[in-house]
Short mmCIF file of C-alpha atoms and ligand atoms in Angstrom, two decimals:
data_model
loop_
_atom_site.label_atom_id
_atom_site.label_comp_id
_atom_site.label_asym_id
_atom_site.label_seq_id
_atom_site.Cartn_x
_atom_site.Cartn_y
_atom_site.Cartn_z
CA UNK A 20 102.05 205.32 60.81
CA UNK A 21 98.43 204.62 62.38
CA UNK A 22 98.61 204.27 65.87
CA UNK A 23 95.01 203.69 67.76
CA UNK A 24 94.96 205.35 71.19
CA UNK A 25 92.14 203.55 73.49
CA UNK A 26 91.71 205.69 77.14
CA UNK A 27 90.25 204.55 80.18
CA UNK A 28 88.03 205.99 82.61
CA UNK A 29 90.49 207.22 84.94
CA UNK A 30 92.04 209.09 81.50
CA UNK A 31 88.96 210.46 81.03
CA UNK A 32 87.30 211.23 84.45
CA UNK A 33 87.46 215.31 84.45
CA UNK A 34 88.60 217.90 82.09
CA UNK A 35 91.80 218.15 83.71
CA UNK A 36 92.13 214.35 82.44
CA UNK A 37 90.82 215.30 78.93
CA UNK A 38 93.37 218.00 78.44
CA UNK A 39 96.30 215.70 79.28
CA UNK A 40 94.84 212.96 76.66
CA UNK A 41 94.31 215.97 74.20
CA UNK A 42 98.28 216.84 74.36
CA UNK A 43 98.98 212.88 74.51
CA UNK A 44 97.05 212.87 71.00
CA UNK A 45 99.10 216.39 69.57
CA UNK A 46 102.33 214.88 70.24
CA UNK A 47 102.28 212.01 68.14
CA UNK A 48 100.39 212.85 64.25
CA UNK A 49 100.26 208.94 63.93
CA UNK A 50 97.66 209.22 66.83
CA UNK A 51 94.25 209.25 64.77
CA UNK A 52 91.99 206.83 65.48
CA UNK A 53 90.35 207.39 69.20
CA UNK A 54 88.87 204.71 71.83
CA UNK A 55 87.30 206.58 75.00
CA UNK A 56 85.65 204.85 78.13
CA UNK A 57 82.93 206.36 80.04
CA UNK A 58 84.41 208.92 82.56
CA UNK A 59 85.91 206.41 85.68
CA UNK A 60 86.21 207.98 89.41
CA UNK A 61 87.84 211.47 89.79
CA UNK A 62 88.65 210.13 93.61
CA UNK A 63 88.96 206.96 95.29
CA UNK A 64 85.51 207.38 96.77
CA UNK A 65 84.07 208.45 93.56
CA UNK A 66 81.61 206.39 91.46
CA UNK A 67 82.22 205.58 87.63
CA UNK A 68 79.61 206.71 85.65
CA UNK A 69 79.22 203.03 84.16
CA UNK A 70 78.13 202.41 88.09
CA UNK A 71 76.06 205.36 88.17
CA UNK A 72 74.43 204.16 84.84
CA UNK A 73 73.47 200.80 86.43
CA UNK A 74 72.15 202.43 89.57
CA UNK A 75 69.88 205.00 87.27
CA UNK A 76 68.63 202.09 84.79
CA UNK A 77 67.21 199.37 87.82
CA UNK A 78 65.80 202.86 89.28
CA UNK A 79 63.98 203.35 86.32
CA UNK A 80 63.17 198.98 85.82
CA UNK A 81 61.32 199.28 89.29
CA UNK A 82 59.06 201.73 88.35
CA UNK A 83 61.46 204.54 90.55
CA UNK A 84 61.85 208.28 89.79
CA UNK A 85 65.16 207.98 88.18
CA UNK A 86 65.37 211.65 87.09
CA UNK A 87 67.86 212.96 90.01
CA UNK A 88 69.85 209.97 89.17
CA UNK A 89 70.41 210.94 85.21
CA UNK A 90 70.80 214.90 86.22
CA UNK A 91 73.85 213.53 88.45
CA UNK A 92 75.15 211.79 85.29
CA UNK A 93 74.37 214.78 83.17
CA UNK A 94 75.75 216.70 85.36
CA UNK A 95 79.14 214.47 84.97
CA UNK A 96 79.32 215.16 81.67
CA UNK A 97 78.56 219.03 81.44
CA UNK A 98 81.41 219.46 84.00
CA UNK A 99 83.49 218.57 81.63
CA UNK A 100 81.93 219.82 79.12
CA UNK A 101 82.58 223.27 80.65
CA UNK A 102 86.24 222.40 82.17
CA UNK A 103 87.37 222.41 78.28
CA UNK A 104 84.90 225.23 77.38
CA UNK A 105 83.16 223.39 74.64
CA UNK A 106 79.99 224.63 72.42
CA UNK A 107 78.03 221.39 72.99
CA UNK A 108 74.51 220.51 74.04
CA UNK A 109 74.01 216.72 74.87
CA UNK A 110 70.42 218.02 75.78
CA UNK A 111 69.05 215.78 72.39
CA UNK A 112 70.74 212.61 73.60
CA UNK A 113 69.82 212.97 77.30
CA UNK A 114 66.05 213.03 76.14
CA UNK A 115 66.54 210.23 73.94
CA UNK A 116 67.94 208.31 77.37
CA UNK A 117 65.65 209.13 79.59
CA UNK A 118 62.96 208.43 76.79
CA UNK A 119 64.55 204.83 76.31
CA UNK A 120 65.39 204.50 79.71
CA UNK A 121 61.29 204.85 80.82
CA UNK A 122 60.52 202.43 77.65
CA UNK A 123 62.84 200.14 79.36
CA UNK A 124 64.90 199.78 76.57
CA UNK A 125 68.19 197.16 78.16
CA UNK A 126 70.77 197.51 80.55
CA UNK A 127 73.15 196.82 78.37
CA UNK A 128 71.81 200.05 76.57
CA UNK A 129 71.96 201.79 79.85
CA UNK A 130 75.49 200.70 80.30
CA UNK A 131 76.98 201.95 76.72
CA UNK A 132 75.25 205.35 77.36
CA UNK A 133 78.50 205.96 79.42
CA UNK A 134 81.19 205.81 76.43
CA UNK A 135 78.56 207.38 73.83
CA UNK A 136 78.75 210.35 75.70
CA UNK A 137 81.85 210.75 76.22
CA UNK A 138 82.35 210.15 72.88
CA UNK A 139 80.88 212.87 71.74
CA UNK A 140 82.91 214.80 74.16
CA UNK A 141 86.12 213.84 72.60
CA UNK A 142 85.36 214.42 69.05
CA UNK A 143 84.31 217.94 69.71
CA UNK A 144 87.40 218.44 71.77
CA UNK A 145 89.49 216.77 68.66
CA UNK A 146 87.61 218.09 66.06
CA UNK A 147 88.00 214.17 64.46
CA UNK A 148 84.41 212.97 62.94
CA UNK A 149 82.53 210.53 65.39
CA UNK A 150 81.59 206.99 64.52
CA UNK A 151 78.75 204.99 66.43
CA UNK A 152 80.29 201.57 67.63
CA UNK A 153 76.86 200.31 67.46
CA UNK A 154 77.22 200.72 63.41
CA UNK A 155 80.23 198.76 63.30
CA UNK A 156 80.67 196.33 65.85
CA UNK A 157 78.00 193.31 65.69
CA UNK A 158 76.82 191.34 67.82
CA UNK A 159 74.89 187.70 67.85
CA UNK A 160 71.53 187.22 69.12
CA UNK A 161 73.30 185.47 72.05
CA UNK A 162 75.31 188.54 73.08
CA UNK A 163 78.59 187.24 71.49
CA UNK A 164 80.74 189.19 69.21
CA UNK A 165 80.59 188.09 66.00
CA UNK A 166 84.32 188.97 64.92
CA UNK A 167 84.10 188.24 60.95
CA UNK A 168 81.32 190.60 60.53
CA UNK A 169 83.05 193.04 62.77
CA UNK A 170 86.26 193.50 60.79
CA UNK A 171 84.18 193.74 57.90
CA UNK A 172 82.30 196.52 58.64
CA UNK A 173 84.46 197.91 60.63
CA UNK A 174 86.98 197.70 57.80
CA UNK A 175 84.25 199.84 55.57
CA UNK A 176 83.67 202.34 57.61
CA UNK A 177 86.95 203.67 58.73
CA UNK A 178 89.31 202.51 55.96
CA UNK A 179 88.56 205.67 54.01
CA UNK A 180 88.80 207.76 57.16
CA UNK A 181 91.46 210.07 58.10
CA UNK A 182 90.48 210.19 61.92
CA UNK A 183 87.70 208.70 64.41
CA UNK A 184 86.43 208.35 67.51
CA UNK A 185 84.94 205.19 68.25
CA UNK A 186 83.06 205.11 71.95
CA UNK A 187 84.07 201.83 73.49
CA UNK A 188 82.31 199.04 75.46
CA UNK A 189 79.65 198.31 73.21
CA UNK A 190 77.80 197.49 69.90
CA UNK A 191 74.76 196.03 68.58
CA UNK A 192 73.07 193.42 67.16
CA UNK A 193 71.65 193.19 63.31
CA UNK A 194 68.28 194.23 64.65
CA UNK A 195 69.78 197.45 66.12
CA UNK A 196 69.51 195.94 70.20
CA UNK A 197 72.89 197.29 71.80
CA UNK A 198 74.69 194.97 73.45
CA UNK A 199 78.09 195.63 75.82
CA UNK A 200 81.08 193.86 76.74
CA UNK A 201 82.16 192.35 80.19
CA UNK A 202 83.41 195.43 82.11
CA UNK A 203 86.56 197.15 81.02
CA UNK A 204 85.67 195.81 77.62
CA UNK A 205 86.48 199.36 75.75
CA UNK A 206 89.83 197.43 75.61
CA UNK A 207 88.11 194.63 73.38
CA UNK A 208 87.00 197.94 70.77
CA UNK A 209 90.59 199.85 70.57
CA UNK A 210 91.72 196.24 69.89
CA UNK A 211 89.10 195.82 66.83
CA UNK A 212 89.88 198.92 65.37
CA UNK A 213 93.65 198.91 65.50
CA UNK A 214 92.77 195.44 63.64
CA UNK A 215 90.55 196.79 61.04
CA UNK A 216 92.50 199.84 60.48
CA UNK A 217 96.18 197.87 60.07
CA UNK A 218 97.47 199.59 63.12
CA UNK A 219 101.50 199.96 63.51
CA UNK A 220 100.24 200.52 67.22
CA UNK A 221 97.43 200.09 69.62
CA UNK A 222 98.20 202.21 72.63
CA UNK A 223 96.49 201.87 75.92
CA UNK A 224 96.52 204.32 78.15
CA UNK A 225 95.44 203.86 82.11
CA UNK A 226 96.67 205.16 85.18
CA UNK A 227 99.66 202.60 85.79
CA UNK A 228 102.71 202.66 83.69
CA UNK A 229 102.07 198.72 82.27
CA UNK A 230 102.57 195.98 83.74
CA UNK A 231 103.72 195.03 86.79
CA UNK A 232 106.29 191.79 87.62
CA UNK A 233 104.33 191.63 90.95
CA UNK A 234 100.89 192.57 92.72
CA UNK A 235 101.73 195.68 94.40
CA UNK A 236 99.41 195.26 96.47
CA UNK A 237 102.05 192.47 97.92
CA UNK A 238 105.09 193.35 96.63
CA UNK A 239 106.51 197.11 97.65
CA UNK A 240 107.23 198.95 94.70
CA UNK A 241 107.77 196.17 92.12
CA UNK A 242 109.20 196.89 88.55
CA UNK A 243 107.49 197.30 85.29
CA UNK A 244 107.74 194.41 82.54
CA UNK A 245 109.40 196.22 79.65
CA UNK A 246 108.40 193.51 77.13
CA UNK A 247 105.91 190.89 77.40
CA UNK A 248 104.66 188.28 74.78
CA UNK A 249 101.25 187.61 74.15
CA UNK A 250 101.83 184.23 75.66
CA UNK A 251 103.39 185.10 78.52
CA UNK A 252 100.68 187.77 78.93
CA UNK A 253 98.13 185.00 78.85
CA UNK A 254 99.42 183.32 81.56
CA UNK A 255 99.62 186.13 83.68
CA UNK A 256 95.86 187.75 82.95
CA UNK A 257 94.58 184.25 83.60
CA UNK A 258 95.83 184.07 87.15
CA UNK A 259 94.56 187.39 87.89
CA UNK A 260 97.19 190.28 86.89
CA UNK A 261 94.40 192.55 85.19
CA UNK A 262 95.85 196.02 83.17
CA UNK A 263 93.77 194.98 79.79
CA UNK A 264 90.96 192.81 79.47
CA UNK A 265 91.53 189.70 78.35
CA UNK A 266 89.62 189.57 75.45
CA UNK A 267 91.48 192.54 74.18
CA UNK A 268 94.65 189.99 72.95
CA UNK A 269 92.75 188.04 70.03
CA UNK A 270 92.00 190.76 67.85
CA UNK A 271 95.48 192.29 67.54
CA UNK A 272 97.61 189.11 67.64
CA UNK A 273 96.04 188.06 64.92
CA UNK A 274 97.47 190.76 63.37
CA UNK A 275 100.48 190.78 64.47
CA UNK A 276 100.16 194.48 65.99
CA UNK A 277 102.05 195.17 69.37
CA UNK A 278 99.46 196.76 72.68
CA UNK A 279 101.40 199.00 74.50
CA UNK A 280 100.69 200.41 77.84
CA UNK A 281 101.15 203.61 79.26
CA UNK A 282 100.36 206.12 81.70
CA UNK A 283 97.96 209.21 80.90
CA UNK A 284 99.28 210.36 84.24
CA UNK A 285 103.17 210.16 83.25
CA UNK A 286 102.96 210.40 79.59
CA UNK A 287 107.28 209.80 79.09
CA UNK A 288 106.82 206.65 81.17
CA UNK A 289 107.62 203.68 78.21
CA UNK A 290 105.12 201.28 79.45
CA UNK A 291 104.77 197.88 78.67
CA UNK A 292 105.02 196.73 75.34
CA UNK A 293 103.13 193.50 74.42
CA UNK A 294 103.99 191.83 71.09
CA UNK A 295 104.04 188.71 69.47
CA UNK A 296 107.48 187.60 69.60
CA UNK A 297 111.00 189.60 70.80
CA UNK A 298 114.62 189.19 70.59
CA UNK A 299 114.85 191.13 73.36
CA UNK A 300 116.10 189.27 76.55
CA UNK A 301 114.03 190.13 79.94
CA UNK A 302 115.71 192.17 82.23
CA UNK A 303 115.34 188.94 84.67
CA UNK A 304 115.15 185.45 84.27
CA UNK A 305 111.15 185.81 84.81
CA UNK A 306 108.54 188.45 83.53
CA UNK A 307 106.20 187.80 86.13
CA UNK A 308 104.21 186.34 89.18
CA UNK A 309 100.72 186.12 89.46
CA UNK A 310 98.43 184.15 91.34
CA UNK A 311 95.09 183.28 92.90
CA UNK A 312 93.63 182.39 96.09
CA UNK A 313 90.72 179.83 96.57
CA UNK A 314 91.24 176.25 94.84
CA UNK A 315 90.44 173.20 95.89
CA UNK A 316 92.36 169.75 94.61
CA UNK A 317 90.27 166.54 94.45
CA UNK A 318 93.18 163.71 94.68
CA UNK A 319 91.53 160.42 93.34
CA UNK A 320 93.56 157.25 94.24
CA UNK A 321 93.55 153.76 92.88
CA UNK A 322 95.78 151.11 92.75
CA UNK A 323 96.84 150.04 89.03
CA UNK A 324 95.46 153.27 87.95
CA UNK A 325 98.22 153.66 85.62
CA UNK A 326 97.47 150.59 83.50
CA UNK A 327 93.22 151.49 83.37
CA UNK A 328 93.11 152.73 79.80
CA UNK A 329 90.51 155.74 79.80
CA UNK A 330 90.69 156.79 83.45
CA UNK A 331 91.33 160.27 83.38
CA UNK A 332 88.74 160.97 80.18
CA UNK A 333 86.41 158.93 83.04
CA UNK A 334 86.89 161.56 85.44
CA UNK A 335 87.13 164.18 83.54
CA UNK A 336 83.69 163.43 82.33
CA UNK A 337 82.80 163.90 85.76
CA UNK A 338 83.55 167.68 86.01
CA UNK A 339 82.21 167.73 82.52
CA UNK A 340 78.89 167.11 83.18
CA UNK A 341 79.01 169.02 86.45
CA UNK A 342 79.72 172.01 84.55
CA UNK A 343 83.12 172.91 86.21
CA UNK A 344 86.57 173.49 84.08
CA UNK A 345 89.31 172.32 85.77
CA UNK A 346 92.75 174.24 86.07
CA UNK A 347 95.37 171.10 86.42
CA UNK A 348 95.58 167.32 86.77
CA UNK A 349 98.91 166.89 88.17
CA UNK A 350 99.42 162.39 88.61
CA UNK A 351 101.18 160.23 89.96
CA UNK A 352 101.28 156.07 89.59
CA UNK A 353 98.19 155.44 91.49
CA UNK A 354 96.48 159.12 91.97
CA UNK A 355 95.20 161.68 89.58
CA UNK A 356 94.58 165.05 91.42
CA UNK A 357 92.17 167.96 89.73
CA UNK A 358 92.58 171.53 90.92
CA UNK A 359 89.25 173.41 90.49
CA UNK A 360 87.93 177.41 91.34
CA UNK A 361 86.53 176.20 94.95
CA UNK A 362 83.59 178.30 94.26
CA UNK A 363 82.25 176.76 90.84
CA UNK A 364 82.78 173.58 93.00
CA UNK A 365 81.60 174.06 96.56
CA UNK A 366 77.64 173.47 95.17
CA UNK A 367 78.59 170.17 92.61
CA UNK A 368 81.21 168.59 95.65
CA UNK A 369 79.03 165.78 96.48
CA UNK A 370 77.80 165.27 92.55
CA UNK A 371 81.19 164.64 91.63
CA UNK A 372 82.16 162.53 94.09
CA UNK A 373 78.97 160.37 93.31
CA UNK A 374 79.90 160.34 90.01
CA UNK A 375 83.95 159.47 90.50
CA UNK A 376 82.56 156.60 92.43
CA UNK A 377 79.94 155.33 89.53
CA UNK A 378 82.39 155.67 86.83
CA UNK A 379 86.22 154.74 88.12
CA UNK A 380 85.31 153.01 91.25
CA UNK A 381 88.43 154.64 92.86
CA UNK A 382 89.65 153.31 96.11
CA UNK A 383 89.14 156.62 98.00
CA UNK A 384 88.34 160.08 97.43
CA UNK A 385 90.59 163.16 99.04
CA UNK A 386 89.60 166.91 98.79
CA UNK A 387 91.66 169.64 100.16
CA UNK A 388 90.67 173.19 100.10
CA UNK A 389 91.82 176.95 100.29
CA UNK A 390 94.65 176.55 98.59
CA UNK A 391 96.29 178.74 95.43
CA UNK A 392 98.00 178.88 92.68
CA UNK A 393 100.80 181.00 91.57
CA UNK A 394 102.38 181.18 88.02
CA UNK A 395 105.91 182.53 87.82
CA UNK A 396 106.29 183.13 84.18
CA UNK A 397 109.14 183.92 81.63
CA UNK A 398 110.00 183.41 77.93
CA UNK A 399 113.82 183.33 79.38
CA UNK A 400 113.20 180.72 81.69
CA UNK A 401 113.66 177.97 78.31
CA UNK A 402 117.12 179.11 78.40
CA UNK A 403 118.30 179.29 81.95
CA UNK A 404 119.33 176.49 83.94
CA UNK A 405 118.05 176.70 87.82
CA UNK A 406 114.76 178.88 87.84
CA UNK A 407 113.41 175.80 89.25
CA UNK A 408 115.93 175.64 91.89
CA UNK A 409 115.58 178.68 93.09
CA UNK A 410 112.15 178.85 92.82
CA UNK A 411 112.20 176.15 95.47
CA UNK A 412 114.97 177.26 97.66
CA UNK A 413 113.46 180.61 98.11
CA UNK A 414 109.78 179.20 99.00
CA UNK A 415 111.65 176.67 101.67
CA UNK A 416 113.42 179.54 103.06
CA UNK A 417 110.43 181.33 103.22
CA UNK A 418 109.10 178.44 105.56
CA UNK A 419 106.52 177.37 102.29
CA UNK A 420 104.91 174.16 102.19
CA UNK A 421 105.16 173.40 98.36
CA UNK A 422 101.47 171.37 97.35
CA UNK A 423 101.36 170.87 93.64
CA UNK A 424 104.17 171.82 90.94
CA UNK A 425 103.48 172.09 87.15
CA UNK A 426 105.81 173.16 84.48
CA UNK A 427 104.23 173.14 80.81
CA UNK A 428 106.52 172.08 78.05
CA UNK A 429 106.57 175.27 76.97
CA UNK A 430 108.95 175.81 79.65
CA UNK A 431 106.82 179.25 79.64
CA UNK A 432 105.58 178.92 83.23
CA UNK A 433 105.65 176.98 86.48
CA UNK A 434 102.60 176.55 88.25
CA UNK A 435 103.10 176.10 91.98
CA UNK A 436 100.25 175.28 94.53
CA UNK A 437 100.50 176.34 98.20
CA UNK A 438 97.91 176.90 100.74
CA UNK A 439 96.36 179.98 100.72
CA UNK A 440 97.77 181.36 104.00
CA UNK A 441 101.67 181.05 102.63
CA UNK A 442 100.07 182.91 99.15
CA UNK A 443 101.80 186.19 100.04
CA UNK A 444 105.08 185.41 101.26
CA UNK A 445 105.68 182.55 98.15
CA UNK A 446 104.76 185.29 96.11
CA UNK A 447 107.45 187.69 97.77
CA UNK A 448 109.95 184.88 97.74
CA UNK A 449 110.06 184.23 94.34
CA UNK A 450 110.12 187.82 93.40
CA UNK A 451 112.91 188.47 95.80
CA UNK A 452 115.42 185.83 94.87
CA UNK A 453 115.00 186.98 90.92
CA UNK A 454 114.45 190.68 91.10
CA UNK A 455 115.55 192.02 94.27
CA UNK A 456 118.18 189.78 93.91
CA UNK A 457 119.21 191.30 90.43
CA UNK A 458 119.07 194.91 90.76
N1 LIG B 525 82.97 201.72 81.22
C1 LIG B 525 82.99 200.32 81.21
C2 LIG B 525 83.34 199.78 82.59
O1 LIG B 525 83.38 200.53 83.54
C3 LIG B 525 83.88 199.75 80.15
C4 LIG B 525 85.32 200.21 80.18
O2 LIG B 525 85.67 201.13 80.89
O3 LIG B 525 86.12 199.63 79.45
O4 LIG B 525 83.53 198.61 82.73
#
């Protein structure tokens, strides 16, 4: 069994943290192959030392003494350092930053400083060998990860290796320029290596125990999802529930190799296991509700509309050429409505009007705003008659105004629009009638 075992910064924020990932990694011999992020806040006030690393690098871009700033950051790291009484000196690679950091080397440099240190932490605290993620995980010119060249090297490197640690966030380029991630993206590395290495297991641990059927920031207390398919996962990253970075899914599924969750914090807790495809039922008829605030729906109308061949490639165009993606085009006879992020759309509104007008001469033009969007989604929802139903039932009882519904084939999800004011209590509606409900 090869499990990889990819810790965040909260996991890794102090050497109290370090010493519970260090008995995590003893319990389990299958446990090998190591994915540290920089050390995240200690305290809710507390900065990450990504944040720190940002701060320190435009210091030193405007010409500023940034020398208190990196002896703070040091300072980070030799606290732990000493918290798990360790013989190391990162005196050599804090002259090499500071060096690089006058040259004006890259932010993204700057940045990836954060996990290479505490990389080097962790593999003297294991005693596994450490392996530069800037040897093995390329990048293009354009700051895009080239995948195929990845696994490849990647494969190489650690195939032959009995144990690693493998700093997250960041690579490089063939020309040696280090490039990062978006943030969080140490997810996106544990999820190349458990690739590359034929993982049974890539394990994430963070400081929640998975993932969670509702914000809790809205709903008291909700319960954890057990199981979750990529798909359904998918659904529920893109409208904002956010445990693992959402380029983190590619790598793995390709493979076939389940993510699961858990919590460095309360190591027995099972997490949330994300895999490909389950026999197991859901515990309730959905897995989850997410959502977003701050659409806007642009409801075309034209009489005969259905017969025009080409309309709706017409206005898609539109929003083509402006730049904007759109989210969904619910229709009707005579109307075609397109639900966009209001802020991609605010500066293009008049554009795309304009350009409605030139191409589908419509007979008007309708745009509502401050509305959102909230997916309730479950695999078990194919198979049960009346999610719908009560979907509805509970949002009327809950006095919601229902603006736009959208149910994929896939019978996977079902997209409901409401204004942004009713967001919160359609979101504790839905989770009431089908989990309160149920326990
Ligand atoms: N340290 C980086 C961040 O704060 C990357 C990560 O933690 O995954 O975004």
């Amino acid at each position: 069994m090869r499990t990889v075992v990819k810790f965040g910064g909260s996991s890794l924020a102090s050497a109290d943290q370090f010493k519970k990932v260090g008995e995590i990694i003893a319990k389990d011999p299958a446990r090998r192959f190591v994915v540290p992020s920089a050390p995240g806040k200690r305290f809710d006030t507390d900065t990450k030392v990504t944040d720190m690393l940002y701060g320190c690098y435009h210091a030193a871009e405007q010409g500023e003494d940034f020398g208190d700033l990196l002896k703070s950051i040091k300072e980070r790291y030799y606290e732990i350092i000493r918290g798990l009484a360790l013989e190391l000196s990162l005196e050599q690679e804090f002259a090499e930053i500071r060096d690089n950091f006058k040259n004006r080397i890259g932010v993204e440099y700057a940045a990836s400083r954060g996990e290479f240190l505490n990389g080097k932490i962790m593999a003297a605290y294991l005693g596994y060998p450490f392996v530069d993620a800037a040897e093995i995980i390329v990048f293009t010119e354009e700051g895009n990860l080239d995948i195929e060249k990845t696994d490849i090297r990647m494969k190489e490197r650690l195939s032959g290796m009995d144990s690693a640690v493998v700093p997250g966030f960041y690579g490089a380029q063939e020309d040696g320029t280090v490039r990062t991630f978006s943030r969080g993206g140490s997810d996106i590395t544990g999820s190349l290596v458990a690739r590359a290495i034929r993982a049974d297991m890539y394990e994430n641990w963070t400081d929640v125990s998975g993932f969670l059927v509702a914000d809790p920031r809205i709903v008291k207390n909700p319960e954890t999802i057990e199981t979750i398919t990529y798909r359904e996962l998918r659904e529920l990253s893109y409208m904002g529930a956010t445990v693992l970075h959402e380029e983190a899914i590619f790598p793995v599924r390709k493979e076939g190799i389940p993510i699961n969750i858990r919590n460095t914090n309360r190591p027995d807790d099972r997490g949330t296991l994300i895999v490909e495809s389950t026999c197991r039922k859901p515990r309730y008829t959905i897995t989850g509700i997410a959502g977003k605030k701050g659409f806007c729906s642009i409801n075309i109308e034209k009489s005969m509309m259905n017969s025009e061949i080409g309309f709706g490639r017409k206005v898609l165009q539109v929003f083509e050429d402006q730049g904007i993606s759109f989210e969904h085009i619910p229709s009707g006879i005579d109307t075609m409505t397109v639900y966009v992020h209001q802020d991609d759309f605010v500066d293009h509104e008049q554009q795309v009007i304009a350009g409605i007008h030139r191409l589908v001469q419509p007979d008007y033009v309708e745009m509502e705003a401050d509305l959102a969007l909230i997916a309730v989604v479950g695999r078990g929802m194919k198979s049960t008659r009346g999610t719908a139903g009560r979907i509805f039932s509970a949002l009327a009882h809950a006095n919601v105004n229902v603006k736009m519904i959208d149910q994929g084939s896939s019978e996977l999800n079902i997209i409901i629009g409401v204004e942004n004011r009713d967001f919160e209590a359609a979101v504790k509606a839905i989770y009431d009638i089908f989990v309160t409900a149920a326990v």
